[in-house]
Amino acid sequence: MDDIIRRDPRAERIARNRLHPDYDSVSASSSLMVGGINRKDVHNTGILSAEGIKRIDRSGAAVAKGLASQRLKEATLPLHAIPEPEGFIVVFSDADSDKLTVLDKDMLGLAHQLSATYDNQTAVLFISLYPRTDDLSLYGAHRTLTLSSTDYSPEVWLRNLLVLEDTLQPKHWVFADGSLCGSDLARRLAVSLKERPVTRGKHYLDGTLNCGSGDASKSVDRAVSRILLVEEQVADPISGFVTEAEEIAHLAGSDSHAGIEDLGQVAVDPANIPLAETRFILSGGNGVRNWALFHQCAKTLGATEGASRVAVDNGFMPRTTQVGATGTYVNAKVYVAVGISGAIQHLQGMTHCDTVIAINADPNCDMVKRADLSVIADSSEVMQALVNAIEGSDSAGVFDHAG
Ligand SMILES: Cc1cc2nc3c(=O)[nH]c(=O)nc-3n(C[C@H](O)[C@H](O)[C@H](O)COP(=O)(O)OP(=O)(O)OC[C@H]3O[C@@H](n4cnc5c(N)ncnc54)[C@H](O)[C@@H]3O)c2cc1C
């Protein structure tokens, strides 16, 4: 017998069916590999109610409106405080704004699992480049540190991390393995410390990280190292307790001169920003009657285009633009849904959007119920009015994707 984990289609089917009699035993098996692909766990979308009971919130309305954090506080969950830490696990935020990402929460969950393998006196230090608007005590940060983000300065950030390495000697460094600065910084740190990182960590279990490999149909198990680069769903976010989230003092003397000069941000074509990363989406559904106008509106607004499955199936939009359970999960600050009814499969894909605007002829549809702002009118009329207003005001591409 070799050590290669092979696909077992029957086990995979059972693992997807919570009502199957063998579900518990099969899903507990660490050797189960679901195609080597990091799949979304649609069941993992709950919030804690005021009574401390986990509730499914598929639309994300409660999460988006901050009710989750309010209820958690009301529930006065036990405080997991570490006044005198014996060690630290550092989590470097994946966010490119003041909002925590899904991966940030997963990384904090992973840090707590790692902390439990020591003595639970190992504190989690969360480092971000932006001041946070989220309450970090709900996601498991014992200490927080904000580095300046005014300039793109990986060398200065690295020097800050090396100061932390000298002073705190963290047991682990956890970074996001993505396209943002965290994964670049992780590699710089690994080279500086001459440590071999574990990359593309997909799932943590009992001291082992299941990681992506060169072959997309396979994954490999690796023992955790000091520097870990991980992906979404590597671990569950914490629940059932809060932490103290104390800001630690800025590292003195670490902001020395950088070798890289930041010449500022450059404009990018919103059409070229991946749907999962873009901050502003104009999404079209079956209620769009004029697709040429839809494209013009997206261009004028400076939005990335998304679509419902019906719009894709009808051939109006490419498959890559589909938002939802069987499309892309998006994380935009502003999501404008034009003529989209708000079916559950679509809402699942936009759970983490901050502000949702619905343009729909039906005031009772689910998208209007989910939206923060609704315009009840014909889609073509509203899009034309938007184009006229923006072109008239001479400020095409109103949305600043960096902000
Ligand atoms: C297994 C499975 C997976 C799925 N995965 C996805 C997925 O990932 N993503 C996804 O989107 N769907 C998915 N679906 C399909 C989903 O169930 C819905 O059928 C789909 O989202 C509906 O798309 P829609 O809202 O564009 O169309 P409709 O449901 O037809 O809604 C059209 C909306 O436009 C409005 N409208 C009509 N005319 C106008 C007008 N002139 N002006 C303004 N508004 C107007 C209507 O009031 C209505 O609300 C999936 C379904 C299944 C079974």
Coordinates of C-alpha atoms and ligand atoms in Angstrom, one line a residue:
M1 CA 0.0 0.0 0.0
D2 CA 1.4 3.4 -0.8
D3 CA 0.6 6.6 1.0
I4 CA -1.2 8.3 -1.8
I5 CA -4.8 9.4 -0.8
R6 CA -7.0 8.3 -3.6
R7 CA -10.5 9.6 -4.5
D8 CA -13.4 7.6 -3.3
P9 CA -16.5 8.8 -5.2
R10 CA -18.9 6.9 -2.9
A11 CA -17.4 8.5 0.3
E12 CA -17.5 11.9 -1.3
R13 CA -21.2 11.5 -2.1
I14 CA -21.9 10.4 1.5
A15 CA -19.8 13.4 2.8
R16 CA -22.1 15.7 0.9
N17 CA -25.3 14.2 2.3
R18 CA -25.7 15.0 6.0
L19 CA -28.8 12.7 6.1
H20 CA -26.8 9.6 5.1
P21 CA -26.5 7.0 7.9
D22 CA -22.7 6.8 7.3
Y23 CA -22.2 10.6 7.2
D24 CA -20.6 10.9 10.6
S25 CA -18.0 8.2 10.1
V26 CA -17.2 9.2 6.6
S27 CA -16.8 12.9 7.1
A28 CA -14.6 12.2 10.2
S29 CA -12.2 10.3 8.0
S30 CA -9.0 12.4 7.5
S31 CA -8.2 10.4 4.4
L32 CA -11.3 11.7 2.5
M33 CA -10.2 13.9 -0.4
V34 CA -12.8 15.8 -2.3
G35 CA -11.1 16.1 -5.7
G36 CA -8.2 18.0 -4.3
I37 CA -10.3 21.2 -4.7
N38 CA -10.9 23.7 -1.9
R39 CA -14.7 23.6 -1.9
K40 CA -17.0 26.1 -0.2
D41 CA -18.8 24.8 2.9
V42 CA -22.3 26.1 2.4
H43 CA -23.3 24.8 5.8
N44 CA -20.6 26.9 7.5
T45 CA -22.5 30.2 7.3
G46 CA -24.0 30.4 10.8
I47 CA -24.1 33.1 13.4
L48 CA -24.5 32.8 17.1
S49 CA -27.8 34.0 18.3
A50 CA -28.4 35.9 21.6
E51 CA -29.1 32.6 23.2
G52 CA -25.8 31.3 22.1
I53 CA -27.4 28.9 19.6
K54 CA -25.8 28.7 16.1
R55 CA -28.2 29.7 13.4
I56 CA -27.9 29.4 9.7
D57 CA -28.0 32.8 8.0
R58 CA -27.7 31.9 4.3
S59 CA -28.5 35.4 3.0
G60 CA -25.8 37.0 5.2
A61 CA -28.2 39.9 6.1
A62 CA -27.5 39.5 9.8
V63 CA -23.8 39.3 9.3
A64 CA -23.7 42.2 6.9
K65 CA -25.7 44.4 9.1
G66 CA -23.5 43.8 12.1
L67 CA -26.3 42.0 14.1
A68 CA -24.0 39.0 14.6
S69 CA -21.5 41.0 16.7
Q70 CA -24.2 42.8 18.6
R71 CA -26.0 39.6 19.5
L72 CA -22.7 37.9 20.5
K73 CA -22.0 40.8 22.9
E74 CA -25.5 40.6 24.3
A75 CA -25.0 36.9 24.9
T76 CA -22.0 37.9 27.2
L77 CA -19.9 35.0 26.0
P78 CA -17.1 33.9 28.2
L79 CA -13.8 35.8 27.9
H80 CA -10.8 33.9 26.9
A81 CA -8.0 36.2 28.1
I82 CA -4.3 35.7 28.3
P83 CA -2.9 38.5 30.4
E84 CA 0.7 37.1 30.5
P85 CA 1.2 35.1 27.3
E86 CA 3.9 32.4 27.3
G87 CA 4.2 32.7 23.5
F88 CA 2.6 34.1 20.4
I89 CA 1.1 32.9 17.2
V90 CA 1.0 35.7 14.7
V91 CA -1.7 36.0 12.1
F92 CA -1.1 38.5 9.3
S93 CA -4.3 39.9 7.8
D94 CA -5.3 39.1 4.2
A95 CA -7.5 42.2 4.0
D96 CA -6.9 45.1 1.6
S97 CA -9.4 47.4 3.5
D98 CA -10.6 47.9 7.0
K99 CA -12.9 44.9 6.8
L100 CA -11.9 41.4 7.9
T101 CA -12.0 38.8 5.1
V102 CA -13.4 35.3 5.4
L103 CA -9.8 34.0 5.3
D104 CA -8.8 36.3 8.2
K105 CA -11.5 34.7 10.3
D106 CA -10.4 31.2 9.2
M107 CA -6.7 32.1 9.9
L108 CA -7.6 33.2 13.4
G109 CA -9.5 30.0 13.9
L110 CA -6.4 28.1 12.8
A111 CA -4.3 30.1 15.2
H112 CA -6.5 29.0 18.1
Q113 CA -6.3 25.4 17.1
L114 CA -2.5 25.7 17.0
S115 CA -2.5 27.5 20.4
A116 CA -4.5 24.5 21.8
T117 CA -1.7 22.2 20.9
Y118 CA 0.6 24.1 23.2
D119 CA -0.9 25.1 26.6
N120 CA -3.6 27.6 25.7
Q121 CA -1.4 30.3 27.2
T122 CA -0.1 31.1 23.7
A123 CA -1.8 34.3 22.6
V124 CA -2.9 35.1 19.1
L125 CA -1.5 38.4 17.7
F126 CA -3.4 39.8 14.7
I127 CA -1.5 42.2 12.4
S128 CA -3.2 44.3 9.8
L129 CA -2.2 47.1 7.5
Y130 CA -5.5 49.0 8.1
P131 CA -7.3 50.1 11.3
R132 CA -10.1 47.7 11.8
T133 CA -13.8 48.4 11.8
D134 CA -14.7 44.8 12.9
D135 CA -14.6 43.9 16.5
L136 CA -11.6 41.6 16.6
S137 CA -12.5 40.2 20.1
L138 CA -15.3 38.2 18.3
Y139 CA -12.8 36.5 16.0
G140 CA -10.1 35.4 18.5
A141 CA -7.4 38.1 18.5
H142 CA -5.8 38.4 22.0
R143 CA -3.5 41.2 20.8
T144 CA -3.7 43.4 17.7
L145 CA -1.1 45.5 15.9
T146 CA -1.7 47.9 13.0
L147 CA 1.1 48.7 10.6
S148 CA 0.9 51.8 8.5
S149 CA -0.6 51.2 5.1
T150 CA -0.2 54.7 3.6
D151 CA 2.5 53.4 1.2
Y152 CA 3.2 50.1 -0.4
S153 CA 6.3 49.3 1.6
P154 CA 7.0 45.6 2.0
E155 CA 10.6 46.2 3.2
V156 CA 9.3 48.3 6.1
W157 CA 6.7 45.8 6.9
L158 CA 9.3 43.0 6.8
R159 CA 11.5 45.0 9.2
N160 CA 8.5 45.3 11.5
L161 CA 8.0 41.6 11.4
L162 CA 11.7 40.9 12.1
V163 CA 11.5 43.2 15.1
L164 CA 8.6 41.0 16.3
E165 CA 10.6 37.9 15.6
D166 CA 13.4 39.2 17.8
T167 CA 11.1 40.4 20.6
L168 CA 8.3 37.8 20.7
Q169 CA 9.8 34.7 19.0
P170 CA 6.4 33.6 17.7
K171 CA 5.7 29.9 17.6
H172 CA 4.0 30.2 14.2
W173 CA 3.4 32.9 11.6
V174 CA 0.2 32.5 9.6
F175 CA -0.3 34.2 6.3
A176 CA -2.8 34.1 3.5
D177 CA -1.6 32.3 0.4
G178 CA -3.2 34.6 -2.1
S179 CA -2.5 37.5 -4.5
L180 CA -2.4 40.2 -1.9
C181 CA 0.7 41.4 0.0
G182 CA 0.5 38.8 2.8
S183 CA 1.8 35.9 0.7
D184 CA 4.7 38.0 -0.7
L185 CA 5.6 39.1 2.8
A186 CA 5.5 35.6 4.1
R187 CA 8.0 34.5 1.5
R188 CA 10.3 37.5 2.3
L189 CA 10.1 36.5 6.0
A190 CA 10.8 32.9 5.2
V191 CA 13.9 33.8 3.2
S192 CA 15.1 36.2 5.9
L193 CA 14.6 33.6 8.7
K194 CA 15.9 30.8 6.4
E195 CA 12.8 28.8 7.3
R196 CA 10.9 26.5 4.9
P197 CA 7.2 27.6 4.9
V198 CA 4.3 25.3 4.3
T199 CA 2.3 26.7 1.4
R200 CA -1.3 26.3 0.0
G201 CA -2.6 24.9 3.3
K202 CA -6.2 23.9 2.7
H203 CA -7.2 22.1 5.8
Y204 CA -5.7 21.6 9.3
L205 CA -6.2 18.5 11.3
D206 CA -4.2 17.2 14.3
G207 CA -0.9 18.9 13.6
T208 CA -1.1 18.2 9.8
L209 CA -1.9 20.6 7.0
N210 CA -3.5 19.2 3.9
C211 CA -2.0 21.3 1.1
G212 CA -2.5 21.8 -2.6
S213 CA 0.0 20.2 -4.9
G214 CA 1.2 20.8 -8.5
D215 CA -1.5 18.3 -9.7
A216 CA -4.9 19.9 -9.1
S217 CA -6.5 16.5 -8.5
K218 CA -4.1 15.6 -5.6
S219 CA -3.2 17.1 -2.3
V220 CA -0.4 16.4 0.2
D221 CA -0.3 16.3 4.0
R222 CA 2.5 18.2 5.6
A223 CA 3.5 18.7 9.2
V224 CA 3.0 22.3 10.3
S225 CA 6.1 24.5 10.1
R226 CA 6.8 27.9 11.7
I227 CA 5.6 29.8 8.7
L228 CA 2.3 28.8 7.2
L229 CA 0.6 30.1 4.1
V230 CA -3.0 29.0 4.0
E231 CA -6.2 29.3 2.0
E232 CA -9.9 29.8 2.8
Q233 CA -11.6 27.1 5.0
V234 CA -8.2 25.9 6.5
A235 CA -10.0 25.9 9.8
D236 CA -13.4 27.0 11.3
P237 CA -13.6 30.5 12.7
I238 CA -13.8 30.6 16.5
S239 CA -17.2 30.6 18.2
G240 CA -18.6 30.5 21.7
F241 CA -16.1 32.9 23.4
V242 CA -14.5 36.3 23.0
T243 CA -10.9 37.5 23.4
E244 CA -9.5 40.7 24.8
A245 CA -8.2 42.1 21.5
E246 CA -5.7 44.5 23.1
E247 CA -3.8 46.8 20.8
I248 CA -0.1 46.5 21.4
A249 CA 2.3 49.5 21.1
H250 CA 3.7 50.3 17.7
L251 CA 7.2 48.9 17.2
A252 CA 9.6 51.7 18.0
G253 CA 12.3 52.5 15.4
S254 CA 11.1 50.0 12.8
D255 CA 9.8 52.5 10.3
S256 CA 13.2 53.2 8.8
H257 CA 13.7 54.2 5.2
A258 CA 12.4 51.8 2.5
G259 CA 14.3 50.9 -0.7
I260 CA 11.1 50.8 -2.7
E261 CA 9.5 54.1 -3.6
D262 CA 5.7 54.0 -3.8
L263 CA 4.6 56.1 -6.8
G264 CA 0.9 55.7 -5.9
Q265 CA -2.0 53.7 -7.3
V266 CA -2.7 53.3 -10.9
A267 CA -6.2 53.0 -12.5
V268 CA -7.1 49.4 -13.6
D269 CA -9.8 48.2 -15.9
P270 CA -12.6 46.9 -13.6
A271 CA -13.3 44.2 -16.3
N272 CA -9.8 42.7 -15.5
I273 CA -10.3 42.5 -11.8
P274 CA -11.2 38.9 -10.7
L275 CA -14.8 38.8 -9.5
A276 CA -13.8 37.3 -6.1
E277 CA -11.5 40.3 -5.4
T278 CA -13.3 43.3 -6.9
R279 CA -14.9 45.8 -4.6
F280 CA -17.7 47.0 -6.8
I281 CA -20.0 44.7 -8.8
L282 CA -22.9 45.4 -11.2
S283 CA -24.6 42.1 -11.6
G284 CA -27.3 41.4 -14.2
G285 CA -30.1 38.9 -14.1
N286 CA -33.2 37.8 -16.0
G287 CA -34.7 41.2 -15.5
V288 CA -32.1 43.0 -17.7
R289 CA -33.8 43.8 -20.9
N290 CA -31.0 45.8 -22.6
W291 CA -27.6 44.1 -22.3
A292 CA -25.8 46.8 -24.3
L293 CA -27.0 49.3 -21.8
F294 CA -25.9 47.0 -18.9
H295 CA -22.3 46.9 -20.3
Q296 CA -22.3 50.7 -20.8
C297 CA -23.6 51.2 -17.3
A298 CA -20.9 49.0 -15.8
K299 CA -18.2 50.8 -17.7
T300 CA -19.5 54.2 -16.7
L301 CA -19.8 53.2 -13.1
G302 CA -16.3 51.6 -13.1
A303 CA -17.9 48.3 -11.9
T304 CA -16.9 44.7 -12.5
E305 CA -19.7 42.7 -14.2
G306 CA -21.4 39.8 -12.5
A307 CA -24.5 37.8 -13.4
S308 CA -27.1 35.4 -12.2
R309 CA -27.2 31.8 -13.5
V310 CA -30.2 32.5 -15.7
A311 CA -28.4 35.4 -17.4
V312 CA -25.4 33.0 -18.0
D313 CA -27.6 30.0 -19.1
N314 CA -29.4 32.3 -21.5
G315 CA -26.1 33.2 -23.1
F316 CA -26.0 36.9 -22.2
M317 CA -23.0 36.7 -19.9
P318 CA -20.0 34.4 -19.7
R319 CA -19.9 31.5 -17.2
T320 CA -17.0 33.2 -15.4
T321 CA -19.3 36.0 -14.3
Q322 CA -21.8 33.8 -12.4
V323 CA -22.2 34.7 -8.8
G324 CA -23.6 32.1 -6.4
A325 CA -23.3 28.7 -5.0
T326 CA -22.2 27.2 -8.3
G327 CA -20.4 30.3 -9.4
T328 CA -18.1 32.7 -7.6
Y329 CA -18.3 33.8 -4.0
V330 CA -17.9 37.5 -4.0
N331 CA -16.7 39.9 -1.2
A332 CA -17.5 43.3 -2.7
K333 CA -18.1 46.5 -0.8
V334 CA -21.0 47.4 -3.1
Y335 CA -23.1 44.9 -5.0
V336 CA -25.7 46.2 -7.4
A337 CA -28.2 43.5 -8.4
V338 CA -30.1 44.5 -11.6
G339 CA -33.2 42.3 -12.3
I340 CA -32.1 39.5 -10.0
S341 CA -34.8 37.9 -7.9
G342 CA -32.5 36.7 -5.0
A343 CA -32.7 33.0 -5.2
I344 CA -31.0 31.2 -2.3
Q345 CA -28.2 29.9 -4.6
H346 CA -27.4 33.5 -5.7
L347 CA -27.6 35.0 -2.2
Q348 CA -25.1 32.4 -1.0
G349 CA -22.5 33.8 -3.3
M350 CA -22.9 37.4 -2.1
T351 CA -23.2 36.7 1.7
H352 CA -20.1 38.8 2.5
C353 CA -20.9 41.9 0.5
D354 CA -21.2 45.1 2.6
T355 CA -23.8 47.1 0.8
V356 CA -26.4 45.6 -1.5
I357 CA -28.5 47.7 -3.9
A358 CA -31.4 46.0 -5.7
I359 CA -32.9 47.4 -8.9
N360 CA -36.0 45.3 -9.5
A361 CA -39.6 45.7 -10.7
D362 CA -40.9 43.5 -7.9
P363 CA -40.9 45.1 -4.4
N364 CA -41.5 41.7 -2.8
C365 CA -38.6 39.7 -4.2
D366 CA -35.9 38.2 -2.0
M367 CA -33.2 40.5 -3.4
V368 CA -35.2 43.6 -2.2
K369 CA -35.5 42.0 1.2
R370 CA -31.8 41.4 1.4
A371 CA -30.8 44.8 0.0
D372 CA -29.8 47.9 2.0
L373 CA -31.3 50.1 -0.7
S374 CA -33.8 49.2 -3.4
V375 CA -35.0 51.0 -6.5
I376 CA -38.4 49.6 -7.6
A377 CA -38.5 50.4 -11.3
D378 CA -37.7 49.1 -14.8
S379 CA -34.0 48.0 -15.0
S380 CA -33.4 49.8 -18.4
E381 CA -34.9 53.1 -17.1
V382 CA -32.7 53.1 -13.9
M383 CA -29.5 52.1 -15.8
Q384 CA -30.1 54.8 -18.4
A385 CA -30.7 57.4 -15.6
L386 CA -27.4 56.3 -13.9
V387 CA -25.5 56.6 -17.2
N388 CA -27.0 60.0 -17.9
A389 CA -26.3 61.3 -14.4
I390 CA -22.7 60.2 -14.3
E391 CA -21.8 61.2 -17.9
G392 CA -23.6 64.5 -17.2
S393 CA -21.5 65.0 -14.1
D394 CA -18.3 64.2 -16.0
S395 CA -17.1 61.7 -13.3
A396 CA -17.1 58.3 -15.1
G397 CA -15.7 55.4 -13.1
V398 CA -16.9 56.8 -9.8
F399 CA -15.8 53.9 -7.7
D400 CA -12.3 53.9 -6.2
H401 CA -11.4 50.2 -6.2
A402 CA -8.6 50.8 -3.8
G403 CA -10.9 52.3 -1.3
Ligands
LIG1 C1 -28.3 23.4 -8.0 C2 -28.5 24.8 -8.4 C3 -27.5 25.7 -8.4 C4 -27.7 27.1 -8.7 N1 -26.7 27.9 -8.6 C5 -26.9 29.2 -8.9 C6 -25.8 30.2 -8.8 O1 -24.7 29.9 -8.5 N2 -26.1 31.5 -9.1 C7 -27.4 31.9 -9.5 O2 -27.5 33.1 -9.7 N3 -28.4 31.0 -9.6 C8 -28.2 29.7 -9.3 N4 -29.2 28.8 -9.5 C9 -30.4 29.3 -10.1 C10 -31.3 30.0 -9.1 O3 -32.1 29.1 -8.4 C11 -32.3 31.0 -9.8 O4 -33.0 30.3 -10.8 C12 -31.5 32.2 -10.5 O5 -30.6 32.8 -9.6 C13 -32.6 33.2 -10.9 O6 -31.9 34.2 -11.7 P1 -32.6 35.6 -11.9 O7 -32.8 36.2 -10.5 O8 -31.7 36.3 -12.8 O9 -33.9 35.3 -12.7 P2 -35.4 35.3 -12.2 O10 -35.6 34.4 -11.0 O11 -36.2 35.1 -13.4 O12 -35.6 36.8 -11.7 C14 -35.7 37.9 -12.5 C15 -36.0 39.1 -11.6 O13 -36.0 40.3 -12.5 C16 -37.1 41.1 -12.1 N5 -37.5 41.8 -13.3 C17 -38.1 41.3 -14.4 N6 -38.3 42.3 -15.3 C18 -37.7 43.4 -14.9 C19 -37.5 44.7 -15.3 N7 -37.9 45.1 -16.6 N8 -36.8 45.6 -14.5 C20 -36.4 45.2 -13.3 N9 -36.6 44.0 -12.8 C21 -37.2 43.1 -13.6 C22 -38.1 40.1 -11.6 O14 -39.0 40.8 -10.7 C23 -37.3 39.1 -10.9 O15 -37.1 39.4 -9.6 C24 -29.0 27.5 -9.1 C25 -30.1 26.6 -9.2 C26 -29.8 25.3 -8.8 C27 -31.0 24.3 -8.9

